[in-house]
XYZ file of C-alpha atoms in Angstrom:
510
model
C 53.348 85.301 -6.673
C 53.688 82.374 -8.922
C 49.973 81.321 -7.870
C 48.520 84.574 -8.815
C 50.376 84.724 -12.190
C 49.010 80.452 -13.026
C 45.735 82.317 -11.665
C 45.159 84.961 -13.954
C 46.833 82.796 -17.076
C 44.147 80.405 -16.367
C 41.476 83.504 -16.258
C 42.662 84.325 -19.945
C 43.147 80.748 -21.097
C 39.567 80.541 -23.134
C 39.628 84.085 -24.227
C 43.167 83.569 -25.518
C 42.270 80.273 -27.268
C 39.076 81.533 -28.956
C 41.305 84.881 -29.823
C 44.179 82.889 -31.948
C 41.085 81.004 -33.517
C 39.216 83.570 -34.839
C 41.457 85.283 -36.890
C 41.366 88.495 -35.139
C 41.577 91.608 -37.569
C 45.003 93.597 -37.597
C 42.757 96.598 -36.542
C 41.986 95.784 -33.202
C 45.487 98.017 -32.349
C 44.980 99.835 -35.795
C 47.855 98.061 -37.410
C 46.506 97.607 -40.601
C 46.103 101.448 -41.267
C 45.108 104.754 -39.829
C 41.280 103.635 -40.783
C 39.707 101.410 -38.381
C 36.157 102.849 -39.414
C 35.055 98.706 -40.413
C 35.439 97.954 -36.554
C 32.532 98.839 -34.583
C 34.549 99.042 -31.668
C 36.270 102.058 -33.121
C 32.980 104.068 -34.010
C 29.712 103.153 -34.075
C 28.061 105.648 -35.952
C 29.126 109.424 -37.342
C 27.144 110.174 -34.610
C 27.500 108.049 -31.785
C 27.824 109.308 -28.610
C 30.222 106.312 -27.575
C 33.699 106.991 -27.583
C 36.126 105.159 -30.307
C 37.874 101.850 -29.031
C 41.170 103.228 -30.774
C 43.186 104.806 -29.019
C 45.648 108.070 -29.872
C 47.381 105.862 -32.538
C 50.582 107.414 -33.360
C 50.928 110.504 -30.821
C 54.574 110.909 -32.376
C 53.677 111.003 -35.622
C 52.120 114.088 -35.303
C 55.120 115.525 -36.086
C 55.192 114.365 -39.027
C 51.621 114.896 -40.649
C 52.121 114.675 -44.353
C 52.117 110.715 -43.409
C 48.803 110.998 -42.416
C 45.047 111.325 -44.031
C 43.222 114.151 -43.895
C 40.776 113.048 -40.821
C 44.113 112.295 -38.743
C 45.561 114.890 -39.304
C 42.133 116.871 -38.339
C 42.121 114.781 -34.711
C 46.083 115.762 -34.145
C 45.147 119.539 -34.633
C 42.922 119.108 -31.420
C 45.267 116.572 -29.667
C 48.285 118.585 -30.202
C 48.369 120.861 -27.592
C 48.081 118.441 -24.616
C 50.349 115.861 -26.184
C 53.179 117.989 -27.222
C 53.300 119.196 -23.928
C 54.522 116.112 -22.457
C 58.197 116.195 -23.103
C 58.533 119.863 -22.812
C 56.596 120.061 -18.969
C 53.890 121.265 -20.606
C 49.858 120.514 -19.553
C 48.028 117.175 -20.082
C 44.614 116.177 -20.542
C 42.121 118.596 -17.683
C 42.046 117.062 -14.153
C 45.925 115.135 -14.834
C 48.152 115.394 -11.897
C 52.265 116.498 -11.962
C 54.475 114.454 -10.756
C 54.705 115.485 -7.636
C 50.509 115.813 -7.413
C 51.087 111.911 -8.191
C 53.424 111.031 -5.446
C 51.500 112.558 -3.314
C 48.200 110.516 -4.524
C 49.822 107.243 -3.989
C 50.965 107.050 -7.863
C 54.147 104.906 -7.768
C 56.661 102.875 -9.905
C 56.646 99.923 -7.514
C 54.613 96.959 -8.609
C 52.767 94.411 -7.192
C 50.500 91.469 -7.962
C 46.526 92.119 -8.214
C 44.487 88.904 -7.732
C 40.791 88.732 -8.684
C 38.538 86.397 -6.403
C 37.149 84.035 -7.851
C 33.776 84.776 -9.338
C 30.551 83.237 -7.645
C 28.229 82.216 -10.188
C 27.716 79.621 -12.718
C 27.580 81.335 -16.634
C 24.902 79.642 -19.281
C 21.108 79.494 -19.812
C 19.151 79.509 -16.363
C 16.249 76.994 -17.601
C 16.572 73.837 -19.277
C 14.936 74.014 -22.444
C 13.718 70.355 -23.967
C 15.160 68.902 -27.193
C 11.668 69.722 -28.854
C 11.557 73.483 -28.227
C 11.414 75.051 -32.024
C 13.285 78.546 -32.250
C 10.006 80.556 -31.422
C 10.091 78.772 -27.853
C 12.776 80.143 -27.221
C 12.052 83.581 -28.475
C 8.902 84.084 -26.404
C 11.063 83.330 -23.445
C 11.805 87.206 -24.148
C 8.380 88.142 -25.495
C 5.578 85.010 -24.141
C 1.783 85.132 -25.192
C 1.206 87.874 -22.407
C 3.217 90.481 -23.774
C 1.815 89.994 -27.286
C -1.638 89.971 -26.100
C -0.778 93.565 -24.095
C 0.142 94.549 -27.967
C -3.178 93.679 -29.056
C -5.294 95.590 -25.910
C -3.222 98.722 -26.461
C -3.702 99.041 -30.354
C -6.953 98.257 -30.323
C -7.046 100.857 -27.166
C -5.091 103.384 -29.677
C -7.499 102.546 -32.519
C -10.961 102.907 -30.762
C -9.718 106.310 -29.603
C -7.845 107.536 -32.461
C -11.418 107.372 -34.413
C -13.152 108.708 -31.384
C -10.854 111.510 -31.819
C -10.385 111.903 -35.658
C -13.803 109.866 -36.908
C -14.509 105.919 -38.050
C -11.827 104.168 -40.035
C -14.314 102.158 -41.791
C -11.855 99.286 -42.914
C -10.808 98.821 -39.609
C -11.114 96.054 -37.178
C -10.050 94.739 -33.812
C -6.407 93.615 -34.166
C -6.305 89.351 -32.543
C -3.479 87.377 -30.811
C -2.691 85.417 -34.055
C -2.506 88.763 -36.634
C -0.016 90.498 -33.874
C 2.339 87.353 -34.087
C 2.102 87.501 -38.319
C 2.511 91.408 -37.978
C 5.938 91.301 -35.777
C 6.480 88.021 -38.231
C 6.532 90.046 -40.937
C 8.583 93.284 -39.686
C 10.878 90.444 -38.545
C 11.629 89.300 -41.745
C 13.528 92.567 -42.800
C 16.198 91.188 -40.806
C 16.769 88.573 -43.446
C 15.408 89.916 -46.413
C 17.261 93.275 -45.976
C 14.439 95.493 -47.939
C 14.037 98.720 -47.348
C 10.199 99.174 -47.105
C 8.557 96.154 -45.270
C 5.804 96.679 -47.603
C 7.887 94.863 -50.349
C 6.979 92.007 -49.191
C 3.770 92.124 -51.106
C 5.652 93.583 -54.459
C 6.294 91.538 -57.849
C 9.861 93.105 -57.108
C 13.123 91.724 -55.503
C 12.124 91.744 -52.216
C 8.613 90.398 -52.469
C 8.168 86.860 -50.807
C 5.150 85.567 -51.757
C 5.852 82.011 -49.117
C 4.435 84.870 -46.065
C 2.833 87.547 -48.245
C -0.352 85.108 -48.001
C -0.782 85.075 -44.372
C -2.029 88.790 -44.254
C -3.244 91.224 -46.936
C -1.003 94.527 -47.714
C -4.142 96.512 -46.810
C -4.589 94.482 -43.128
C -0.502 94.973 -42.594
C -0.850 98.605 -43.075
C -3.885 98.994 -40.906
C -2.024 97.527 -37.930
C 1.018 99.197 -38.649
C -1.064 102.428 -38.503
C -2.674 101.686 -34.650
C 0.143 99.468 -33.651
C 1.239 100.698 -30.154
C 2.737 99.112 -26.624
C 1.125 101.921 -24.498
C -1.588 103.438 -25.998
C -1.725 106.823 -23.686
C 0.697 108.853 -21.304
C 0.454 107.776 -17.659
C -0.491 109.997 -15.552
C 2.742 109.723 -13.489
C 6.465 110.266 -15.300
C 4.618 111.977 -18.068
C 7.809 113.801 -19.366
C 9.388 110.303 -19.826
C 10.086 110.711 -23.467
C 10.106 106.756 -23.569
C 6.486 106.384 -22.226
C 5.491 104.007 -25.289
C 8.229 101.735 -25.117
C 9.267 101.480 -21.437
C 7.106 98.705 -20.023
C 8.311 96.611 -22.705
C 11.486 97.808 -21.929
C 11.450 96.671 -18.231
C 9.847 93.633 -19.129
C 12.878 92.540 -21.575
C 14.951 93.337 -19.424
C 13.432 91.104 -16.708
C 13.490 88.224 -18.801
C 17.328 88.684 -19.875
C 18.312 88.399 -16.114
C 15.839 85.370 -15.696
C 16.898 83.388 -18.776
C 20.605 83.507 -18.492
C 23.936 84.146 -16.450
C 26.887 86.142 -18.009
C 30.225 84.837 -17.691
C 32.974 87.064 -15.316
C 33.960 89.014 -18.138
C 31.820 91.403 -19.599
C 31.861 94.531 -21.616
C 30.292 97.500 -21.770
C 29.310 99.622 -25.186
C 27.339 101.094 -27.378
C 26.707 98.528 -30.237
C 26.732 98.945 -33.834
C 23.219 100.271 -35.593
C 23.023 101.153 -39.010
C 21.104 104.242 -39.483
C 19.939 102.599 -42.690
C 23.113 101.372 -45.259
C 20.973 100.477 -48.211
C 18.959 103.231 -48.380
C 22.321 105.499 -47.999
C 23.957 103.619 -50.909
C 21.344 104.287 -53.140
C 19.477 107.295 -52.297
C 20.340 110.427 -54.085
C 22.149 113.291 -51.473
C 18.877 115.463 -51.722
C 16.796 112.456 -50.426
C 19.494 111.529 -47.777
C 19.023 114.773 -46.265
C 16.103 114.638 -45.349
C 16.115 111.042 -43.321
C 16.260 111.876 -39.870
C 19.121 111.186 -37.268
C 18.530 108.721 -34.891
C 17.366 110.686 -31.425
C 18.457 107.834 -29.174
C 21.703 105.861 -28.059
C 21.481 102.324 -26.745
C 23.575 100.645 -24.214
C 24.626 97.301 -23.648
C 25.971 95.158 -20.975
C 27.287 91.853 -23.070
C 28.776 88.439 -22.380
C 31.901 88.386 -23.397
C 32.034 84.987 -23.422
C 29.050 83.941 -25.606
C 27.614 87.458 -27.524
C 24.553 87.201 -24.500
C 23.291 91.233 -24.150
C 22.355 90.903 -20.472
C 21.098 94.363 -20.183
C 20.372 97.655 -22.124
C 19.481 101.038 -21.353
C 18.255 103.176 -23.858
C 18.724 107.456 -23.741
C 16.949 109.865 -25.515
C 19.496 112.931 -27.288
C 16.824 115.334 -27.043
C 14.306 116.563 -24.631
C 14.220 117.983 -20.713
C 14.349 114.393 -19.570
C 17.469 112.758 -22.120
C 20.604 112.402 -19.973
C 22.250 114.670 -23.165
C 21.542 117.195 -20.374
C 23.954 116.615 -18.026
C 26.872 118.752 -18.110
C 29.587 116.383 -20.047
C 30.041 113.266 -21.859
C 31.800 111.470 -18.894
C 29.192 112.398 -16.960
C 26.436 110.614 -18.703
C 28.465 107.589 -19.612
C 29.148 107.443 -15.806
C 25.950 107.415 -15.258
C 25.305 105.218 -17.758
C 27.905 102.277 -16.949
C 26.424 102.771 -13.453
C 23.335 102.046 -14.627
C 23.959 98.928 -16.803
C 25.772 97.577 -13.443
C 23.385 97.930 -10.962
C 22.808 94.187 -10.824
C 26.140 92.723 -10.581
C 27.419 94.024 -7.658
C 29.376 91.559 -5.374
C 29.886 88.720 -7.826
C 33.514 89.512 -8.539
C 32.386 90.453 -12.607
C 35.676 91.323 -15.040
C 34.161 94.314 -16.999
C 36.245 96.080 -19.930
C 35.306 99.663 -20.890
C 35.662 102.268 -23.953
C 37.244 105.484 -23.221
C 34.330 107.297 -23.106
C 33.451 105.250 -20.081
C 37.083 104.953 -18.656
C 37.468 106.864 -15.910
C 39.658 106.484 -12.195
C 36.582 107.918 -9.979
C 34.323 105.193 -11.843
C 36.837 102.271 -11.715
C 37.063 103.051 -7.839
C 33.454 103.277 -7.067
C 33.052 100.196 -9.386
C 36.182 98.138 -7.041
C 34.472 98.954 -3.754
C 31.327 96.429 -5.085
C 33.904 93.641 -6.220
C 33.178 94.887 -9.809
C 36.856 94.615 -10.839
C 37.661 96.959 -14.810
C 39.934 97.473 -17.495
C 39.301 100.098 -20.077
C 40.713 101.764 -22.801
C 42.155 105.424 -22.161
C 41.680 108.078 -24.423
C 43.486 111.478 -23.335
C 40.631 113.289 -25.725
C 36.992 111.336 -24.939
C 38.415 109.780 -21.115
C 37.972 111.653 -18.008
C 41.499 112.134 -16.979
C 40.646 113.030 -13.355
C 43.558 111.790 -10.962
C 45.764 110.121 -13.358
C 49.675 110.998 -13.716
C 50.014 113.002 -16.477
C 53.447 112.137 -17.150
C 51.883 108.501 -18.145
C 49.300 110.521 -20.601
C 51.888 112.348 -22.830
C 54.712 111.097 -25.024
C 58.248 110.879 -24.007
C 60.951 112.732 -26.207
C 62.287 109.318 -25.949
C 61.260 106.964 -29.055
C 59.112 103.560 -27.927
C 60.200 100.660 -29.167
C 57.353 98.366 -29.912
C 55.731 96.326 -27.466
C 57.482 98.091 -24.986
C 55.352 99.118 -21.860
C 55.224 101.615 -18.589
C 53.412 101.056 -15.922
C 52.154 102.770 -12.632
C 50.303 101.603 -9.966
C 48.125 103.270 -6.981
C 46.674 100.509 -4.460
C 45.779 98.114 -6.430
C 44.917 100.018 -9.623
C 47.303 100.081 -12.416
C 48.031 102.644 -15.309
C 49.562 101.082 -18.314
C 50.958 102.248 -21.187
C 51.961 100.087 -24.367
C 53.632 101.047 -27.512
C 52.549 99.479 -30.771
C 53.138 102.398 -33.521
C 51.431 104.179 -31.388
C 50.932 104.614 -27.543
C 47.471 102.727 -25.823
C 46.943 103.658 -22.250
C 44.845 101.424 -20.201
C 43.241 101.780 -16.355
C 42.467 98.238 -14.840
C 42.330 96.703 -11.411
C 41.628 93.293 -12.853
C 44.699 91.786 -14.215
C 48.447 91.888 -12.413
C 50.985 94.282 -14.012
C 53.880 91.985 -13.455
C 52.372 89.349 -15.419
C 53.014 89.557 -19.147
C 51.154 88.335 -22.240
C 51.168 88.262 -25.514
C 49.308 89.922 -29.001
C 49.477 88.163 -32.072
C 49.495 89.502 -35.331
C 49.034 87.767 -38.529
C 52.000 89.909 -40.436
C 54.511 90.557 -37.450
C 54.255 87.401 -35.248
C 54.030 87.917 -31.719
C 54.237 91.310 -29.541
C 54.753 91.350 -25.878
C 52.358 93.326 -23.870
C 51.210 93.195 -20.523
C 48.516 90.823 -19.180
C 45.998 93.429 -19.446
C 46.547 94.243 -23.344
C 45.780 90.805 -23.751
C 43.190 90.418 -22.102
C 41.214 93.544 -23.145
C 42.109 92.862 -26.945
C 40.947 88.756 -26.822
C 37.773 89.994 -25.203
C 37.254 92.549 -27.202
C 38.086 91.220 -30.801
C 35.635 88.546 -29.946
C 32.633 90.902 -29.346
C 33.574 92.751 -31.991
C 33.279 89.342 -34.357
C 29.997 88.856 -33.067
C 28.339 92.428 -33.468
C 29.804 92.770 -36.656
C 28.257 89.370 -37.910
C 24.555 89.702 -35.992
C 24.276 93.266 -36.381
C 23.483 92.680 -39.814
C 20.458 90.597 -39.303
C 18.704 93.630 -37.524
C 15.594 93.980 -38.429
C 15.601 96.399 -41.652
C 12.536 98.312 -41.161
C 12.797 101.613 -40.638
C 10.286 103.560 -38.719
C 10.429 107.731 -38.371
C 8.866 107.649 -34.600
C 11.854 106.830 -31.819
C 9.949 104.572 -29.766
C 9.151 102.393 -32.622
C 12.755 102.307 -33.638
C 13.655 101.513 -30.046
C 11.047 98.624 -29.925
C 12.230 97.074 -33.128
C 16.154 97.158 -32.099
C 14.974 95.533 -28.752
C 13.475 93.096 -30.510
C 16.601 92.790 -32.896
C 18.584 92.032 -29.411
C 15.814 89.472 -28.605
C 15.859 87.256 -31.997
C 19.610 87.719 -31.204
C 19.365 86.513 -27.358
C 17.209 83.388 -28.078
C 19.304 82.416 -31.049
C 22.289 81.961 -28.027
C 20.213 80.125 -25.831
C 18.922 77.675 -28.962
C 22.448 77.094 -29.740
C 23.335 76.624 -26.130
C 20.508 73.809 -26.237
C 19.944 70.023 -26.597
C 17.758 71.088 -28.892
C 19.936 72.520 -31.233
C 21.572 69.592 -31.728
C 18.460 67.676 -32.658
């Protein structure tokens, strides 16, 4: 036993040390306030489909709601029903089991230690990049010559057809190699420049920057912008894939994630922070905010927990006869989803930590019997409940005292919850129950939690850090088709990806 607690101490041991160094915000267990809206892992957008990273803060309070603001007290009219019923025998969250439903699952009180192999892989960069490679090499690791030069056949494709079709754009021209690389240059540079129209770049205004505006006219930008495509026409097979125009790009990004790099044990899985477009919402009158249309994807990620690396995304349309919005439920999808995003780490003993939309026993099981090992945040309103003890989902008539914890374990799976002004439930097979850690708080010291608190909130805190500092070099531009606003977020993820692997470098230190 004392083995497999040094174990999984030594597991957290980097997390834990970059978690006391950076800081991490009171929020990350909503200390600081009812509004955790400036953490990304608590919403992502007003419209995200992912579910919030805090959990039902404060279940007890609800009984006293004139401490509350108006949007909590909004989300304790819905929660009310299930949670009051705790003490008073009453019904939990759909698909929770009664006591005696748990006892007969397996659910127990009687602990026991939980000891992860030992993962079987090497994390960091896959190729060895020389001490001369300039930050472009190691973008066009994610998007080489090829790719760009497949950019070039299919808008000139698009072009000679679009004028078949609609007649002769007379200053028009066959798009080359070097004027694709200056056109993503420049639709790039909204990432640093943060202007709302790319065109700006040619203005006498703020945003004009004359250094690149001489490299292309306005008038030859626009023209490619207007052709500009990645699949010129529908294939004839999978023709009601609503991502047609972006997917071979897609696959081919993908590809070159897996081939460039190798994620750490511990990874996470989530929808990441994009801004539907801040400054134009700040300074737009309502009328004209109105009309901008709502993004009609969501984008996944799979992400190194231990260095920011995305090692995989899958991207879902919200409308259509082919989006997953479909299926029947949220939990569904996100299943399906998480499922999706782990296809290729199967058998390598991987640590992966979950939101509660994703958080779910059926899923953590499948996940266990293909040595992924999870622990995720539980949420008795966005989590599929399925199988858990409801007694363990409802509050006690009994006032928590803070840090204080209950656990329950069946097999090796273990159902936690922790009280820190509030109650936060979590589902993991990954870290040992009996083995206690630690959360520290800039205003109240230290807080006692169990292993799995930690863990979850060191990993966590320090992905949130990073998406909340690279999402805002995005690239700015902000166009009204969905594929194009898919292709320019992938890219986003790429500039982000190759800026890892340059720091990771020898040359990077030259």
């Amino acid at each position: 036993m004392a083995e497999c607690g040094r174990k999984a101490l030594s597991l957290l041991e980097a997390a834990r040390s970059r978690y006391e160094s950076l800081q991490i915000s009171d929020d990350v267990f909503g200390e600081s306030g009812d509004d955790s809206s400036d953490n990304p892992f608590y919403s992502t957008s007003g419209d995200s489909d992912s579910g919030d990273y805090i959990a039902e803060v404060g279940e007890e309070d609800q009984q006293q709601p004139q401490h509350h603001h108006h949007h909590h007290q909004k989300r304790g009219d819905k929660e009310g029903s299930g949670h009051r019923g705790g003490s008073g025998g009453g019904g939990g969250p759909p698909g929770a089991l009664s006591r005696s439903q748990a006892e007969e699952e397996g659910w127990t009180e009687t602990l026991q230690d939980v000891t992860v192999p030992p993962f079987k892989e090497t994390y960091g960069p896959a190729q060895k990049m020389t001490s001369s490679a300039t930050a472009l090499d190691f973008f066009q690791l994610f998007v080489p010559d090829n790719c760009i030069q497949n950019m070039v056949t299919q808008t000139n494709m698009y072009a000679k057809k679009f004028q078949e079709r609609f007649g002769s754009d007379e200053g028009w021209r066959p798009v080359t190699t070097q004027e694709m690389k200056a056109f993503l240059g420049f639709v790039t540079s909204t990432s640093v420049q943060r202007c709302e129209s790319v065109l700006s770049i040619w203005s006498s205004g703020f945003f004009s920057n004359q250094s690149i505006a001489l490299k292309m006219s306005q008038a030859r930008f626009e023209k490619i912008l207007k052709y500009f495509h990645i699949v010129a026409f529908r294939p004839s097979q999978g023709s009601n894939q609503g991502l047609y125009k972006i997917q071979p790009f897609l696959d081919s990004l993908q590809q070159s994630f897996s081939c460039t790099f190798r994620p750490s044990q511990t990874q996470v899985l989530h929808e990441p922070l994009i801004d539907e477009d801040p400054v134009f919402i700040t300074t737009c009158t309502e009328r004209e905010l109105r009309k901008r249309k709502k993004r009609k994807f969501s984008l996944w990620v799979r992400q190194c927990t231990s260095t920011g690396f995305i090692c995989q995304i899958s991207v879902h349309l919200k409308e259509g006869t082919d989006c997953l919005a479909t299926l029947k439920n949220k939990p569904q999808l996100h299943s399906l989803v998480a499922k999706q995003l782990c296809q290729n780490i199967s058998g390598k003993n991987t640590i992966i930590f979950t939101g509660p939309s994703i958080t779910s026993l059926g899923l953590f099981t499948e996940f266990s019997k293909q040595d992924i090992y999870c622990c995720g945040l539980l949420s008795t309103r966005k989590s599929d409940c399925t199988g858990l003890p409801q007694n363990m989902l409802v509050c006690s008539s009994t006032p928590a005292q803070r840090g204080q914890s209950r656990v329950m374990m069946k097999g090796s799976m273990s159902l936690i919850s922790w009280y820190n002004k509030g109650h936060f439930r979590f589902l993991t097979n990954a870290y040992p129950p009996t083995k206690q850690g630690i959360i520290i708080k800039r205003k109240s010291g230290e807080i006692t939690c169990p292993l799995a608190v930690e863990a979850f909130a060191a990993h966590l805190s320090y992905i949130c850090k990073y998406d909340d500092k690279y999402s805002k070099y995005f690239i700015f531009h902000k166009p009204n088709k969905t594929w194009q606003q898919v292709f320019w977020l992938s890219i986003s993820i790429a500039i982000n990806n190759a800026y890892i692997l340059y720091k990771m470098s020898d040359a990077y230190t030259v």
